[in-house]
Amino acid sequence: MSLSFNIIALIGRGADERVASTMKGLAPHLAKRGVRVLVANELEVDLPCEFVEQVPEAELPKHADLIVAVGGDGTMLYASHLVARHEVPVLGINRGRLGFLADVTPDAMLRNMDEVLDGNFTREPRLLLASRIGGNEGPESERLALNDVVLQKSEAGRMLEFETHVDGRFVNSHSSDGMIIASPTGSTAYALSCNGPILQPKLHALVLVPISPHTLSDRPIVIPATQEVEIRMLERRETRAQVVCDGQLTADLEAGASLHVSAARQSLGLIHPPGYDYYRTLRSKLQWGRGSSGRPGTRKG
Amino acid sequence: MSLSFNIIALIGRGADERVASTMKGLAPHLAKRGVRVLVANELEVDLPCEFVEQVPEAELPKHADLIVAVGGDGTMLYASHLVARHEVPVLGINRGRLGFLADVTPDAMLRNMDEVLDGNFTREPRLLLASRIGGNEGPESERLALNDVVLQKSEAGRMLEFETHVDGRFVNSHSSDGMIIASPTGSTAYALSCNGPILQPKLHALVLVPISPHTLSDRPIVIPATQEVEIRMLERRETRAQVVCDGQLTADLEAGASLHVSAARQSLGLIHPPGYDYYRTLRSKLQWGRGSSGRPGTRKG
Amino acid sequence: MSLSFNIIALIGRGADERVASTMKGLAPHLAKRGVRVLVANELEVDLPCEFVEQVPEAELPKHADLIVAVGGDGTMLYASHLVARHEVPVLGINRGRLGFLADVTPDAMLRNMDEVLDGNFTREPRLLLASRIGGNEGPESERLALNDVVLQKSEAGRMLEFETHVDGRFVNSHSSDGMIIASPTGSTAYALSCNGPILQPKLHALVLVPISPHTLSDRPIVIPATQEVEIRMLERRETRAQVVCDGQLTADLEAGASLHVSAARQSLGLIHPPGYDYYRTLRSKLQWGRGSSGRPGTRKG
Amino acid sequence: MSLSFNIIALIGRGADERVASTMKGLAPHLAKRGVRVLVANELEVDLPCEFVEQVPEAELPKHADLIVAVGGDGTMLYASHLVARHEVPVLGINRGRLGFLADVTPDAMLRNMDEVLDGNFTREPRLLLASRIGGNEGPESERLALNDVVLQKSEAGRMLEFETHVDGRFVNSHSSDGMIIASPTGSTAYALSCNGPILQPKLHALVLVPISPHTLSDRPIVIPATQEVEIRMLERRETRAQVVCDGQLTADLEAGASLHVSAARQSLGLIHPPGYDYYRTLRSKLQWGRGSSGRPGTRKG
């Protein structure tokens, strides 16, 4: 992997008019700077062949030095899965307002891309999660996730019953709608809706967040990312559970089966133009600084 | 109390330039409509005596048919205490953005006041809380609150230990930083910051919300407003607790003492111009509809 | 419905040895007191025909003055559905430790039943919920629930998008895993796991509790039980939602469809022997009074 | 510091009869094993001088190889402050049930002490926090804490307004009752009551937990313990704030002042006999595995 970006692949959901329009502005700009621009055959955007080359989407990370993902955080997740095993970095251009991951706005896009091409950027590694079902060995049975690996019920109205173990030690038995194992990146996604804390991305840690737990003291636990999580479905009642990685259903988990989650060997490289500020993104996305509860300052006269 | 408003008192913190400016626009408008306008002697706003009469602030609710409170929700709280024993209704004009209680905006003020003077308004009763310290009987020992009666520690680093009783029945013993007893109006104030639910104002209920409780299952309880809450400080350790009504310190509560809270006989009448919508206020104040956690919709291509 | 109990039906999951054993102790005792004892044909307990008569389960509430449910709170839910349209009261005998609803313990059973037969009991009405899918009119399309009506996603990884309306007024638009509409009885069940408050059963109210909401300020709302809740699925994305009443899947809800929930005309009558104490049950079930977080009292020497 | 323990100091609140009785059993046992046993002059326990030597309490950590703290977690906190600058390890004997920190029970005490004296133990380092007020430099202005450094209001009814910065970067402005900066050890203390997550002690991290925040999305943030936290009180309103370290008031913080918190250079060494299990302590203290909310498994017949 080179950190001068000579070949850049654009990805995004071209059917979205804002995505298409952004790509149409970006591709010629990059081409004029001498960058080879790749897009997927499948891309639903009509870009002049003088500026771009088409390859199958799965081939993009083999050829490109950088993936530019145009869209929202969903597109960034998609891009992270495309590149995860190739260690090609990703830069995100948002369609609209700031995303957690796609932090270049359309109006700053050309200026920011120029800065990045001039070597004026930071590369931030983000922890990826690796999950596998117990009994399935080998790298091909491993699924990667940027945000979270979620165990959830697949049947209405029934709680799951399972145990958590960390590095082989029994932690707790749970009755709940499921369990989220989130990376720092994912701590501001689904996990946050389930009372999980925010993990700063520099923290090499995972968080286990139970979903709607039966026991009210069954609280999120943050552990070092060097440790492995195992979730064991209990045998004792008929159970239908699912494993969902970054929002995609990846497996069913039966009674007695186990799910293993740890930090992946790979990480995702996020490319940020100058001025990137993680906390500004938090403040913007979480509406910080705009009053919520109506607790007035009291007055005396 | 008449529901045609011939005499209107303006109150507010005149030192605030926006408040003064609002009053300067409002007073002549009301005077021209034939309304007698009263202000407090103490008001720090220079209003022409051709439009307004000055009386001591405490006298205002004896003379006025309506109090118009100019400011934020803190001013509305202040107004509610001024009028509580006189059952004079209150209308709130906000300086800036929408308040939970002050729901007339400066730009709609003149039009809305005309509507109200024409009889085109709704009068919404809001439950008031009455609190007293055990052993002190008689109405003069009673303190009223619109939002909440709060028991809180007055010493650093120590939890309070106390019991709650409802209508004479023991509910629970608590170790916590305190307890909030909130009305529906107060449910969106301090109580909301302590994990309390929102109570719709039409619900005749109180909510007990423990502050930072030691026991994680010590959760908010909603009870009918026909029932009386008693909080008894335990004897067993040195304790310094305070009682705070609507943000104002009203009493110290010693070990062994008790605090009684129930719905007051009086209620507060809020006057709303046409188009008032409680839920719109909630949506605006709680930033509903603006995404918070970064849980993206997933994409498949 | 008579409040002297001459005909009593026993229900429970007879395959559970503790349930069978309890029934074997109870049936002869009741028979000796001159009570006619009914059981379902389907009951898997071998009770001598000298003590009991068998009828189809669905017929039990037509003949009995009282249903005695033996088991846990799940059995009480089951019993509540059996009797809901007949207004026959229910008394619950727990197999093991105290339940929220089944509040007679096996060791106190014979004494408590004698007290009840002697007229020494209280009858506590519990609010039932009625739900129906929009467009389906008539009582036969109505489903009753004692605890809760739950809207939940039926597909992995996708949030639901829907609007809530109360008595025809728009409340909020939600992105979440679903929504719980709970009765006071249900407020200590699933809703409590999703940050909902406890509603005292005497409170005639419903609570709307969002499940893992995207917006962190999307908080539980308590409304009078005289008001009707409507949930409208948004059209804008493919959605698969389910409606679950007291843990039983009752319907799928498609994009554009609506779910209506209100208090049912019927209520459930719970029969309690003397000494019933709602708060004692809360304290026991929620482990109140046993320290949770490790916040020590400080010492000075 | 030696890890063979030849000189052991006993500390505890001797006025507590259970503490005194434990010490009376322990001191002769240690003496017979050839250990020199030290106690503070101030200790209110009558121990025979043949077994123990008295020195001023502040001198204990200069002479002892190990501090044995007899009492609860409060005594462990006290011991941690006594030894913090001397790096003498601490072993905790609980009076009653298991503590988060004092994990030797009275009945296992003699056996466990023998194991420890035989070298059969683990030494677990626990992160300490160092706090200082801005403008005060030098080690003597630094206060250490094992659990937490807490900024809290010192006046009834008013929120604090302050900013957080991490490693010099602005994080957020807050309106709340205060802020807890907790170590992993402290994450199960006060922070847990304020919705904070559990941090496993092996995680080298701090957590910032706002107390009753005005903005509902103002959530706990976990950061690497290599980073420094700064809290700046805003100038804009009269403010009276306090800094509390491990439950002890240490300073007032005025408008415009700042509080700095980071990991201390020192750590606390906890000595555990064989079989110590952090998760077992969690399960015991948090009442895990005992059902809380009443969400019954549903039954079908």
Tab-separated table of N, CA and C in Angstrom, chain A residues 123-237:
chain	number	residue	atom	x	y	z
A	123	ARG	N	-3.864	9.604	8.251
A	123	ARG	CA	-4.405	8.258	8.069
A	123	ARG	C	-4.717	7.704	9.444
A	124	GLU	N	-5.984	7.510	9.694
A	124	GLU	CA	-6.408	7.055	11.016
A	124	GLU	C	-6.827	5.596	10.952
A	125	PRO	N	-6.136	4.725	11.707
A	125	PRO	CA	-6.548	3.318	11.697
A	125	PRO	C	-7.768	3.120	12.581
A	126	ARG	N	-8.730	2.387	12.071
A	126	ARG	CA	-9.906	2.043	12.877
A	126	ARG	C	-9.943	0.524	13.064
A	127	LEU	N	-10.166	0.122	14.276
A	127	LEU	CA	-10.240	-1.291	14.629
A	127	LEU	C	-11.379	-1.985	13.878
A	128	LEU	N	-11.101	-3.158	13.329
A	128	LEU	CA	-12.142	-4.006	12.740
A	128	LEU	C	-12.386	-5.196	13.656
A	129	LEU	N	-13.603	-5.676	13.646
A	129	LEU	CA	-13.955	-6.861	14.428
A	129	LEU	C	-13.939	-8.086	13.527
A	130	ALA	N	-13.489	-9.210	14.061
A	130	ALA	CA	-13.560	-10.489	13.350
A	130	ALA	C	-14.484	-11.399	14.138
A	131	SER	N	-15.447	-11.993	13.445
A	131	SER	CA	-16.357	-12.906	14.142
A	131	SER	C	-16.384	-14.242	13.421
A	132	ARG	N	-16.578	-15.279	14.175
A	132	ARG	CA	-16.773	-16.598	13.575
A	132	ARG	C	-17.637	-17.438	14.500
A	133	ILE	N	-18.304	-18.414	13.884
A	133	ILE	CA	-19.128	-19.335	14.649
A	133	ILE	C	-18.226	-20.449	15.164
A	134	GLY	N	-18.415	-20.862	16.407
A	134	GLY	CA	-17.590	-21.910	17.010
A	134	GLY	C	-17.638	-23.189	16.191
A	135	GLY	N	-16.482	-23.828	16.012
A	135	GLY	CA	-16.421	-25.036	15.208
A	135	GLY	C	-15.982	-24.760	13.783
A	136	ASN	N	-16.207	-23.550	13.331
A	136	ASN	CA	-15.737	-23.168	11.995
A	136	ASN	C	-14.374	-22.512	12.130
A	137	GLU	N	-13.331	-23.183	11.653
A	137	GLU	CA	-11.997	-22.618	11.772
A	137	GLU	C	-11.539	-22.097	10.411
A	138	GLY	N	-10.444	-21.437	10.392
A	138	GLY	CA	-9.869	-20.974	9.137
A	138	GLY	C	-10.347	-19.589	8.790
A	139	PRO	N	-9.501	-18.847	8.087
A	139	PRO	CA	-9.817	-17.440	7.801
A	139	PRO	C	-11.074	-17.269	6.955
A	140	GLU	N	-11.400	-18.274	6.118
A	140	GLU	CA	-12.564	-18.069	5.251
A	140	GLU	C	-13.873	-18.084	6.027
A	141	SER	N	-13.836	-18.588	7.249
A	141	SER	CA	-15.067	-18.617	8.043
A	141	SER	C	-15.222	-17.356	8.879
A	142	GLU	N	-14.294	-16.434	8.710
A	142	GLU	CA	-14.271	-15.241	9.530
A	142	GLU	C	-15.007	-14.118	8.819
A	143	ARG	N	-15.865	-13.431	9.547
A	143	ARG	CA	-16.536	-12.261	8.993
A	143	ARG	C	-16.020	-11.019	9.693
A	144	LEU	N	-15.760	-9.969	8.916
A	144	LEU	CA	-15.248	-8.733	9.482
A	144	LEU	C	-16.379	-7.718	9.647
A	145	ALA	N	-16.208	-6.841	10.599
A	145	ALA	CA	-17.195	-5.777	10.807
A	145	ALA	C	-16.480	-4.526	11.296
A	146	LEU	N	-16.937	-3.400	10.828
A	146	LEU	CA	-16.361	-2.126	11.278
A	146	LEU	C	-17.110	-1.617	12.512
A	147	ASN	N	-18.417	-1.724	12.514
A	147	ASN	CA	-19.221	-1.203	13.624
A	147	ASN	C	-19.442	-2.230	14.726
A	148	ASP	N	-20.108	-3.324	14.337
A	148	ASP	CA	-20.554	-4.218	15.398
A	148	ASP	C	-20.910	-5.600	14.880
A	149	VAL	N	-20.791	-6.547	15.778
A	149	VAL	CA	-21.316	-7.895	15.592
A	149	VAL	C	-22.451	-8.024	16.592
A	150	VAL	N	-23.637	-8.341	16.077
A	150	VAL	CA	-24.826	-8.334	16.926
A	150	VAL	C	-25.430	-9.728	16.974
A	151	LEU	N	-25.657	-10.215	18.169
A	151	LEU	CA	-26.455	-11.417	18.362
A	151	LEU	C	-27.864	-10.947	18.662
A	152	GLN	N	-28.848	-11.422	17.919
A	152	GLN	CA	-30.220	-10.978	18.191
A	152	GLN	C	-31.205	-12.113	17.999
A	153	LYS	N	-32.335	-11.977	18.648
A	153	LYS	CA	-33.387	-12.979	18.524
A	153	LYS	C	-33.958	-12.933	17.115
A	154	SER	N	-34.412	-14.061	16.639
A	154	SER	CA	-35.033	-14.052	15.308
A	154	SER	C	-36.480	-14.465	15.400
A	155	GLU	N	-37.008	-14.484	16.601
A	155	GLU	CA	-38.396	-14.885	16.762
A	155	GLU	C	-39.065	-13.898	17.688
A	156	ALA	N	-40.299	-13.597	17.390
A	156	ALA	CA	-41.013	-12.579	18.162
A	156	ALA	C	-41.175	-12.989	19.616
A	157	GLY	N	-40.971	-12.062	20.497
A	157	GLY	CA	-41.463	-12.196	21.846
A	157	GLY	C	-40.642	-13.043	22.796
A	158	ARG	N	-39.586	-13.636	22.323
A	158	ARG	CA	-38.810	-14.502	23.201
A	158	ARG	C	-37.447	-13.889	23.450
A	159	MET	N	-37.035	-13.950	24.669
A	159	MET	CA	-35.693	-13.515	24.971
A	159	MET	C	-34.699	-14.608	24.609
A	160	LEU	N	-33.476	-14.173	24.355
A	160	LEU	CA	-32.375	-15.128	24.199
A	160	LEU	C	-31.763	-15.393	25.572
A	161	GLU	N	-31.249	-16.592	25.732
A	161	GLU	CA	-30.508	-16.912	26.957
A	161	GLU	C	-29.131	-17.393	26.553
A	162	PHE	N	-28.129	-16.727	27.029
A	162	PHE	CA	-26.762	-17.059	26.601
A	162	PHE	C	-25.774	-16.630	27.672
A	163	GLU	N	-24.560	-17.119	27.509
A	163	GLU	CA	-23.478	-16.764	28.427
A	163	GLU	C	-22.405	-16.000	27.678
A	164	THR	N	-21.750	-15.083	28.386
A	164	THR	CA	-20.575	-14.433	27.813
A	164	THR	C	-19.325	-14.921	28.545
A	165	HIS	N	-18.279	-15.101	27.763
A	165	HIS	CA	-16.962	-15.448	28.291
A	165	HIS	C	-15.961	-14.499	27.643
A	166	VAL	N	-14.983	-14.067	28.404
A	166	VAL	CA	-13.930	-13.209	27.853
A	166	VAL	C	-12.588	-13.870	28.147
A	167	ASP	N	-11.834	-14.114	27.102
A	167	ASP	CA	-10.560	-14.833	27.223
A	167	ASP	C	-10.725	-16.106	28.048
A	168	GLY	N	-11.830	-16.788	27.808
A	168	GLY	CA	-12.047	-18.075	28.443
A	168	GLY	C	-12.649	-18.017	29.829
A	169	ARG	N	-12.824	-16.812	30.372
A	169	ARG	CA	-13.402	-16.709	31.714
A	169	ARG	C	-14.883	-16.369	31.608
A	170	PHE	N	-15.677	-17.047	32.394
A	170	PHE	CA	-17.115	-16.805	32.423
A	170	PHE	C	-17.390	-15.405	32.967
A	171	VAL	N	-18.163	-14.631	32.226
A	171	VAL	CA	-18.515	-13.288	32.683
A	171	VAL	C	-19.912	-13.277	33.305
A	172	ASN	N	-20.903	-13.704	32.528
A	172	ASN	CA	-22.276	-13.564	33.006
A	172	ASN	C	-23.195	-14.415	32.148
A	173	SER	N	-24.343	-14.768	32.699
A	173	SER	CA	-25.410	-15.339	31.879
A	173	SER	C	-26.471	-14.263	31.697
A	174	HIS	N	-27.013	-14.190	30.504
A	174	HIS	CA	-27.884	-13.090	30.121
A	174	HIS	C	-29.227	-13.605	29.625
A	175	SER	N	-30.268	-12.891	29.941
A	175	SER	CA	-31.563	-13.044	29.277
A	175	SER	C	-31.877	-11.687	28.684
A	176	SER	N	-31.948	-11.627	27.369
A	176	SER	CA	-32.120	-10.323	26.730
A	176	SER	C	-32.551	-10.520	25.280
A	177	ASP	N	-32.769	-9.407	24.597
A	177	ASP	CA	-33.068	-9.468	23.167
A	177	ASP	C	-31.815	-9.725	22.347
A	178	GLY	N	-30.648	-9.684	22.974
A	178	GLY	CA	-29.422	-9.942	22.240
A	178	GLY	C	-28.251	-9.235	22.864
A	179	MET	N	-27.161	-9.170	22.122
A	179	MET	CA	-25.927	-8.571	22.613
A	179	MET	C	-25.205	-7.919	21.425
A	180	ILE	N	-24.721	-6.725	21.663
A	180	ILE	CA	-23.929	-6.028	20.656
A	180	ILE	C	-22.472	-6.060	21.097
A	181	ILE	N	-21.583	-6.492	20.227
A	181	ILE	CA	-20.160	-6.316	20.484
A	181	ILE	C	-19.701	-5.258	19.487
A	182	ALA	N	-19.344	-4.103	20.004
A	182	ALA	CA	-19.050	-2.962	19.135
A	182	ALA	C	-17.596	-2.546	19.252
A	183	SER	N	-17.062	-2.064	18.149
A	183	SER	CA	-15.752	-1.412	18.110
A	183	SER	C	-15.940	0.040	18.553
A	184	PRO	N	-14.834	0.767	18.762
A	184	PRO	CA	-14.996	2.205	19.016
A	184	PRO	C	-15.799	2.890	17.915
A	185	THR	N	-15.550	2.530	16.661
A	185	THR	CA	-16.336	3.134	15.572
A	185	THR	C	-17.820	2.839	15.750
A	186	GLY	N	-18.144	1.606	16.104
A	186	GLY	CA	-19.543	1.222	16.251
A	186	GLY	C	-20.174	1.692	17.554
A	187	SER	N	-19.354	2.221	18.455
A	187	SER	CA	-19.927	2.633	19.752
A	187	SER	C	-20.903	3.786	19.599
A	188	THR	N	-20.796	4.538	18.509
A	188	THR	CA	-21.750	5.625	18.295
A	188	THR	C	-22.887	5.211	17.353
A	189	ALA	N	-22.960	3.917	17.034
A	189	ALA	CA	-24.027	3.436	16.164
A	189	ALA	C	-25.082	2.707	17.014
A	190	TYR	N	-25.382	1.484	16.696
A	190	TYR	CA	-26.460	0.759	17.375
A	190	TYR	C	-26.234	0.707	18.885
A	191	ALA	N	-24.985	0.482	19.274
A	191	ALA	CA	-24.679	0.347	20.708
A	191	ALA	C	-25.126	1.569	21.511
A	192	LEU	N	-25.030	2.746	20.900
A	192	LEU	CA	-25.406	3.973	21.609
A	192	LEU	C	-26.904	4.003	21.905
A	193	SER	N	-27.683	3.408	20.994
A	193	SER	CA	-29.138	3.335	21.214
A	193	SER	C	-29.506	2.360	22.326
A	194	CYS	N	-28.559	1.525	22.712
A	194	CYS	CA	-28.818	0.515	23.755
A	194	CYS	C	-28.056	0.856	25.024
A	195	ASN	N	-27.826	2.145	25.261
A	195	ASN	CA	-27.217	2.638	26.496
A	195	ASN	C	-25.717	2.396	26.576
A	196	GLY	N	-25.075	2.073	25.476
A	196	GLY	CA	-23.625	1.896	25.493
A	196	GLY	C	-22.907	3.232	25.555
A	197	PRO	N	-21.642	3.210	26.009
A	197	PRO	CA	-20.837	4.435	26.073
A	197	PRO	C	-20.190	4.722	24.717
A	198	ILE	N	-19.678	5.925	24.591
A	198	ILE	CA	-18.863	6.280	23.431
A	198	ILE	C	-17.423	5.846	23.719
A	199	LEU	N	-16.826	5.104	22.795
A	199	LEU	CA	-15.401	4.779	22.921
A	199	LEU	C	-14.638	5.637	21.915
A	200	GLN	N	-13.705	6.408	22.412
A	200	GLN	CA	-12.881	7.216	21.506
A	200	GLN	C	-12.105	6.271	20.569
A	201	PRO	N	-11.993	6.590	19.273
A	201	PRO	CA	-11.382	5.630	18.337
A	201	PRO	C	-9.943	5.250	18.672
A	202	LYS	N	-9.221	6.099	19.386
A	202	LYS	CA	-7.839	5.741	19.745
A	202	LYS	C	-7.793	4.655	20.809
A	203	LEU	N	-8.917	4.412	21.470
A	203	LEU	CA	-8.952	3.384	22.519
A	203	LEU	C	-9.019	2.017	21.861
A	204	HIS	N	-8.070	1.160	22.201
A	204	HIS	CA	-8.045	-0.184	21.609
A	204	HIS	C	-8.914	-1.099	22.477
A	205	ALA	N	-10.197	-1.037	22.234
A	205	ALA	CA	-11.138	-1.705	23.140
A	205	ALA	C	-12.385	-2.146	22.388
A	206	LEU	N	-13.104	-3.064	23.004
A	206	LEU	CA	-14.424	-3.491	22.538
A	206	LEU	C	-15.417	-3.208	23.652
A	207	VAL	N	-16.668	-3.055	23.268
A	207	VAL	CA	-17.698	-2.921	24.303
A	207	VAL	C	-18.804	-3.941	24.046
A	208	LEU	N	-19.226	-4.578	25.124
A	208	LEU	CA	-20.327	-5.543	25.072
A	208	LEU	C	-21.563	-4.841	25.631
A	209	VAL	N	-22.576	-4.706	24.808
A	209	VAL	CA	-23.780	-3.978	25.212
A	209	VAL	C	-24.995	-4.895	25.090
A	210	PRO	N	-25.592	-5.289	26.216
A	210	PRO	CA	-26.787	-6.129	26.130
A	210	PRO	C	-27.977	-5.336	25.592
A	211	ILE	N	-28.813	-5.992	24.805
A	211	ILE	CA	-29.988	-5.353	24.210
A	211	ILE	C	-31.207	-5.665	25.073
A	212	SER	N	-31.807	-4.643	25.654
A	212	SER	CA	-33.021	-4.798	26.474
A	212	SER	C	-32.885	-5.949	27.467
A	213	PRO	N	-31.906	-5.873	28.363
A	213	PRO	CA	-31.672	-7.015	29.261
A	213	PRO	C	-32.749	-7.141	30.327
A	214	HIS	N	-33.031	-8.382	30.662
A	214	HIS	CA	-33.993	-8.718	31.708
A	214	HIS	C	-33.518	-8.189	33.055
A	215	THR	N	-32.237	-8.349	33.342
A	215	THR	CA	-31.686	-7.890	34.611
A	215	THR	C	-31.178	-6.468	34.437
A	216	LEU	N	-31.703	-5.547	35.263
A	216	LEU	CA	-31.424	-4.134	35.029
A	216	LEU	C	-29.975	-3.770	35.312
A	217	SER	N	-29.263	-4.608	36.071
A	217	SER	CA	-27.855	-4.319	36.342
A	217	SER	C	-26.930	-4.954	35.313
A	218	ASP	N	-27.503	-5.520	34.253
A	218	ASP	CA	-26.704	-6.124	33.174
A	218	ASP	C	-26.251	-5.001	32.247
A	219	ARG	N	-25.098	-4.437	32.557
A	219	ARG	CA	-24.680	-3.173	31.948
A	219	ARG	C	-23.547	-3.358	30.943
A	220	PRO	N	-23.342	-2.368	30.100
A	220	PRO	CA	-22.238	-2.475	29.135
A	220	PRO	C	-20.888	-2.656	29.828
A	221	ILE	N	-20.049	-3.491	29.242
A	221	ILE	CA	-18.690	-3.712	29.749
A	221	ILE	C	-17.700	-3.411	28.635
A	222	VAL	N	-16.666	-2.639	28.965
A	222	VAL	CA	-15.613	-2.314	28.009
A	222	VAL	C	-14.389	-3.151	28.347
A	223	ILE	N	-13.836	-3.820	27.344
A	223	ILE	CA	-12.679	-4.694	27.578
A	223	ILE	C	-11.571	-4.361	26.591
A	224	PRO	N	-10.328	-4.704	26.919
A	224	PRO	CA	-9.239	-4.474	25.964
A	224	PRO	C	-9.484	-5.260	24.674
A	225	ALA	N	-9.115	-4.683	23.548
A	225	ALA	CA	-9.343	-5.338	22.260
A	225	ALA	C	-8.390	-6.497	22.037
A	226	THR	N	-7.476	-6.713	22.942
A	226	THR	CA	-6.591	-7.881	22.849
A	226	THR	C	-7.275	-9.135	23.363
A	227	GLN	N	-8.462	-9.005	23.925
A	227	GLN	CA	-9.157	-10.153	24.500
A	227	GLN	C	-10.254	-10.643	23.559
A	228	GLU	N	-10.578	-11.927	23.680
A	228	GLU	CA	-11.582	-12.506	22.798
A	228	GLU	C	-12.889	-12.733	23.548
A	229	VAL	N	-13.978	-12.388	22.882
A	229	VAL	CA	-15.318	-12.584	23.442
A	229	VAL	C	-15.910	-13.870	22.886
A	230	GLU	N	-16.510	-14.646	23.740
A	230	GLU	CA	-17.270	-15.804	23.271
A	230	GLU	C	-18.671	-15.722	23.855
A	231	ILE	N	-19.646	-15.922	22.986
A	231	ILE	CA	-21.040	-15.971	23.428
A	231	ILE	C	-21.549	-17.377	23.187
A	232	ARG	N	-22.057	-18.007	24.237
A	232	ARG	CA	-22.560	-19.374	24.112
A	232	ARG	C	-24.064	-19.381	24.325
A	233	MET	N	-24.781	-19.815	23.315
A	233	MET	CA	-26.227	-19.965	23.455
A	233	MET	C	-26.507	-21.110	24.418
A	234	LEU	N	-27.414	-20.886	25.345
A	234	LEU	CA	-27.740	-21.957	26.278
A	234	LEU	C	-28.608	-22.998	25.581
A	235	GLU	N	-28.516	-24.213	26.107
A	235	GLU	CA	-29.259	-25.331	25.518
A	235	GLU	C	-30.699	-25.331	25.976
A	236	ARG	N	-30.977	-24.614	27.078
A	236	ARG	CA	-32.127	-25.030	27.848
A	236	ARG	C	-33.498	-24.709	27.261
A	237	ARG	N	-33.565	-23.898	26.262
A	237	ARG	CA	-34.873	-23.705	25.657
A	237	ARG	C	-34.704	-23.498	24.160
